Amino acid sequence: MTDTSAILAHLHAEQTEEDAAGHGINAEEWERLTSRLGRQPNLVELGIYSVMWSEHCSYKSSRRHLSKFPTKNEYVIQGPGENAGVIDIGDGQAAIFKMESHNHPSYIEPYQGAATGVGGILRDVFTMGARPIALVNALRFGDPSHPKTRSLVAGVVAGIGGYGNCVGVPTVAGETQFDAGYNGNILVNAMAVGLADQDKIFYARGATPGNPIFYVGSKTGRDGIHGATMASAEFSEGDEEKRPTVQVGDPFTEKLLIEACLELMATDAIQAIQDMGAAGLTSSSVEMADKGGIGVEMDLDKVPQREEGMTAYEIMLSESQERMLMVLKPGKEDLAKAIFEKYDLDAEVIGMTTDTGHMVLTQFGETVCDIPVAPLADDAPNYDRPWVEPKPRAPLDLSKYPEPEDYGEVLLKLMSSPDMASKRWVWEQYDRHVMGDTVDSSQSMGDAAIVRIHGTNKALAICSDCNPHYVAADPYEGGKAVVAEAYRNLSAVGATPIAITDNLNFGNPEKPDIMGQFVKAVEGMAEACRALDFPVVSGNVSLYNETDGKGIPPTPVVGGVGLIGDVSKVATLKGAQPGDVLILIGETKGHLGASLYVREWLGLKGAEAGPPPPVDLAAEKRNADFVRSLIEQGLVNAVHDVSEGGIACAAAEMALASNTSFFIDSGTDVATVCDLFSEDSGRFLLAVPSKLSSDDIQDWIDAFDTSVKWSLIGGFGDHSPGMYEEPYLAISGASAQAGIYNLVELPLSRLREAHEGWLPAYMAGVE
Amino acid sequence: MKSAVIVFPGSNCDRDAAVALETMTGQAPAMIWHKDASLPDGLDLVVVPGGFSYGDYLRCGAMAGNSPIIEPLKAHATRGGYVLGICNGFQILCETGLLPGALMRNASLHFVCKPQALRPDSANSAFTSAYAGTSEVSIPIAHHDGNYFADKATLDALEGGGRVAFRYVDNPNGSARNIAGILSENGRVLGMMPHPERAIGGHEGGADGRGVFESLLGAD
């Protein structure tokens, strides 16, 4: 039997400043808390304050800087502040999307950490009434030689697949990178995109007093209650209190929850809804109360519980997965219960909304919490953390390093480097085709995935991007580059870029240099968002990503969404035909700082790798808009943006994807390391049917904008017919001494082997 | 053609199957919740779709194989109605005994999703006649447990009876004798791991799966 009086005494105990410190509440915050409350809190109240005022829930270090992001354009229906961002995609429909991190849990328990990351982001999207239609993930692991990396890759990939595959939402795109900076702190960022009718979008706001609070989904257990330090101060005795703080995912229940919620949402029963994510029942109830300007009263004895003897503290702080909280319209309880019963899900009315502005909780018939709601949310701390301007890096002096003797070796090395190598081993473990609307996924190595809007001939393009090496080298320019790459990637498939979600992963914000990275990266991203009319509509901040006191490389990941009006008019990088000419759009200036070439071939690290390529946002927009117009007119066979590894790697990827020979010709601008491997921004490669002449191309440009720069740099198909028996690539150079000579001459099969071979061999433990 | 799709808790290819049926037959199928204890009258075809019925937390398909809808499904098969089980649906049909053998975990132990080359092994069935003269097709797979197993006598009987509908060209999961799909003794029940409903054109899966539905439309 549960000893209720002992539990109640434990919960009622008046807490001190020292107890608060144990909950991560500092002296200043304690002062704020007790002055707002007019007394000292009890244990339940302190627990609630501590999670609501945590960095994760309150954004207390980042809030003032996030306000620099533009959040509106003509498409935005809902910007940051709700569960996810909402954009207008025409015909009365909306796309709803967000990205969120699950970094720390995934390092501790990779399978469940990653799986619950997927589950959480799906809930953010279907909470708003959207059927999830696509998942994306952005993963960063430590150095491949680090002893934990291989098992973390295996666990995270299995976890993402295990959850997404079961729940039946295709995982269509993603990125996987490796760097020693993530050795002790991997990044697992998951993005979900959903589809809803604009007149059936649900918000956390809108609840009015006097309505039932309805709990649905899984039962509440002790999993996910924060931190080991907390558990040691807990009431319960025995091992159960030492349960890991990582939650356990149940994708089957999530699938049922999606179907049941969407079924209920099709009726007119819900006033407000919020999923139980971080800080579980606490944050979901506070959010709805705060946004509705009301109070809540909940009887915790009515909360479905997985085990006996749970305290109010544990119930309020549990992060058990697959749970939702909603405020129903009056008289809709039976309708709602019947739907959840069909799916064998728990569903209980656990309280009522009130007009008191207070959160009142009872357990075993006694009040265990009575605090005003407003200070929990609106009045949370909002810090202006000290920061220092990042130190600019000296330009890279390439003359210090020898020119490579064999350019073929360089290309093979870059194409098989951990960041560039094929991630087939990863994405073949994800169901990319369920729901039947995947037009293009990771499978084609494309710049962005293309997912048809069900039942229409329109589509969404979806991508995720971040080059942390650029951001580390120059947070401001690197921040611009992150947003610009997303704009470029969406344009490269023919989509109009609409908006982004962001996932800002940084180290400890209490360190001025880390805070400086954060501030400048946000400012750079914001500038790019403004220049490209590409606002931020949702996002997540993950701070305190540190290893042995050293922050991770600053990693502000962007998830981009674009709209395709006619899915028959798209381009991918795989359509190049023999005979096509290879056209470069944009200007090659030869910037190699912070590039894949200097990192992987020259082996330069940190400051010696130099600054990243500057981003000319006007040129980015002009070039991307031009390329999109060509795709819309059906003038190109294949398109690829030029990013890591420069023109050589981009062209190689196009050749591999279409299994077609290609050549980059002498007598063009392209003949040196800088020309082949530089990472100047704003560039695209196009495969254009050869029947079109240079005059045609110049005509297109003249009709669009004469400032678009372009050059003919090579072609697809046999350059020297009969010379090779299989598809091959040739890059020729020219010099005064040697005349024309082949810099690179490789069978495509060898390039493919290098590109495809690295990850499977690594995962199999082959040295 | 009058068809139905059974929906179990955790089915996730039910909509895909419905879209494919409507596209290919011109008639939307009835969607039957697993707790319903009956099927509509006069059905030509019942599709048991892919997904993770009951989360596949127990042996794949084991829970669904004991669902209330299984008795009417068996009755439909007994009276000669067509049944198509795809992926998890194939696993469920094996659990019900409508098809022999079992699907074990992939030999790689990994979930695998990719375009898969298949060889239509028998063009004599109601599900495969449209593939007559076709040596190879590409239909996507997406499964964790597609490694077909049966004892030697059963495998011999399947092969001897022309009941292997599809074989893998490059075996992705360790299946015995490269088997990707099998027919019941009367040829009216097909279970297959690849997803023909994800290959009806207009998407990454291609259009080679249309043949399964075209065959059925031409069948008695």
mmCIF file of N, CA and C in Angstrom, chain A residues 154 157-158 160-162 165 424-432, chain B residues 109-113:
data_model
loop_
_atom_site.group_PDB
_atom_site.id
_atom_site.type_symbol
_atom_site.label_atom_id
_atom_site.label_comp_id
_atom_site.label_asym_id
_atom_site.label_seq_id
_atom_site.Cartn_x
_atom_site.Cartn_y
_atom_site.Cartn_z
ATOM 1 N N ALA A 154 25.547 3.281 -35.090
ATOM 2 C CA ALA A 154 24.660 2.121 -35.232
ATOM 3 C C ALA A 154 23.391 2.311 -34.414
ATOM 4 N N VAL A 157 21.088 5.375 -35.763
ATOM 5 C CA VAL A 157 20.427 5.051 -37.033
ATOM 6 C C VAL A 157 19.322 4.007 -36.801
ATOM 7 N N ALA A 158 19.627 3.009 -35.986
ATOM 8 C CA ALA A 158 18.607 1.995 -35.698
ATOM 9 C C ALA A 158 17.420 2.619 -34.963
ATOM 10 N N ILE A 160 16.341 5.828 -35.072
ATOM 11 C CA ILE A 160 15.554 6.665 -35.981
ATOM 12 C C ILE A 160 14.703 5.776 -36.880
ATOM 13 N N GLY A 161 15.337 4.742 -37.445
ATOM 14 C CA GLY A 161 14.601 3.823 -38.312
ATOM 15 C C GLY A 161 13.521 3.087 -37.531
ATOM 16 N N GLY A 162 13.882 2.598 -36.362
ATOM 17 C CA GLY A 162 12.940 1.808 -35.569
ATOM 18 C C GLY A 162 11.668 2.580 -35.275
ATOM 19 N N ASN A 165 10.077 4.107 -39.106
ATOM 20 C CA ASN A 165 9.560 3.038 -39.966
ATOM 21 C C ASN A 165 8.253 2.495 -39.412
ATOM 22 N N ARG A 424 24.576 5.744 -47.850
ATOM 23 C CA ARG A 424 23.613 4.682 -48.178
ATOM 24 C C ARG A 424 23.377 3.755 -46.987
ATOM 25 N N TRP A 425 24.457 3.427 -46.263
ATOM 26 C CA TRP A 425 24.322 2.522 -45.108
ATOM 27 C C TRP A 425 23.288 3.072 -44.120
ATOM 28 N N VAL A 426 23.228 4.382 -44.028
ATOM 29 C CA VAL A 426 22.273 5.010 -43.116
ATOM 30 C C VAL A 426 20.865 4.975 -43.704
ATOM 31 N N TRP A 427 20.713 5.594 -44.897
ATOM 32 C CA TRP A 427 19.335 5.811 -45.360
ATOM 33 C C TRP A 427 18.664 4.564 -45.906
ATOM 34 N N GLU A 428 19.419 3.519 -46.181
ATOM 35 C CA GLU A 428 18.748 2.272 -46.564
ATOM 36 C C GLU A 428 18.039 1.629 -45.374
ATOM 37 N N GLN A 429 18.357 2.103 -44.172
ATOM 38 C CA GLN A 429 17.664 1.568 -42.999
ATOM 39 C C GLN A 429 16.397 2.363 -42.673
ATOM 40 N N TYR A 430 16.123 3.395 -43.472
ATOM 41 C CA TYR A 430 14.913 4.190 -43.257
ATOM 42 C C TYR A 430 13.903 3.908 -44.360
ATOM 43 N N ASP A 431 12.649 3.708 -43.971
ATOM 44 C CA ASP A 431 11.590 3.578 -44.967
ATOM 45 C C ASP A 431 11.361 4.957 -45.582
ATOM 46 N N ARG A 432 11.732 5.078 -46.838
ATOM 47 C CA ARG A 432 11.631 6.385 -47.505
ATOM 48 C C ARG A 432 10.377 6.482 -48.364
ATOM 49 N N LEU B 109 20.464 -8.323 -40.330
ATOM 50 C CA LEU B 109 19.905 -7.822 -39.070
ATOM 51 C C LEU B 109 19.448 -6.380 -39.160
ATOM 52 N N HIS B 110 19.593 -5.757 -40.321
ATOM 53 C CA HIS B 110 19.165 -4.370 -40.494
ATOM 54 C C HIS B 110 17.863 -4.297 -41.267
ATOM 55 N N PHE B 111 17.095 -3.254 -40.958
ATOM 56 C CA PHE B 111 15.970 -2.887 -41.812
ATOM 57 C C PHE B 111 16.554 -2.502 -43.162
ATOM 58 N N VAL B 112 15.883 -2.877 -44.241
ATOM 59 C CA VAL B 112 16.402 -2.485 -45.553
ATOM 60 C C VAL B 112 15.278 -1.936 -46.425
ATOM 61 N N CYS B 113 15.531 -0.745 -46.976
ATOM 62 C CA CYS B 113 14.577 -0.084 -47.876
ATOM 63 C C CYS B 113 15.326 0.289 -49.137
#
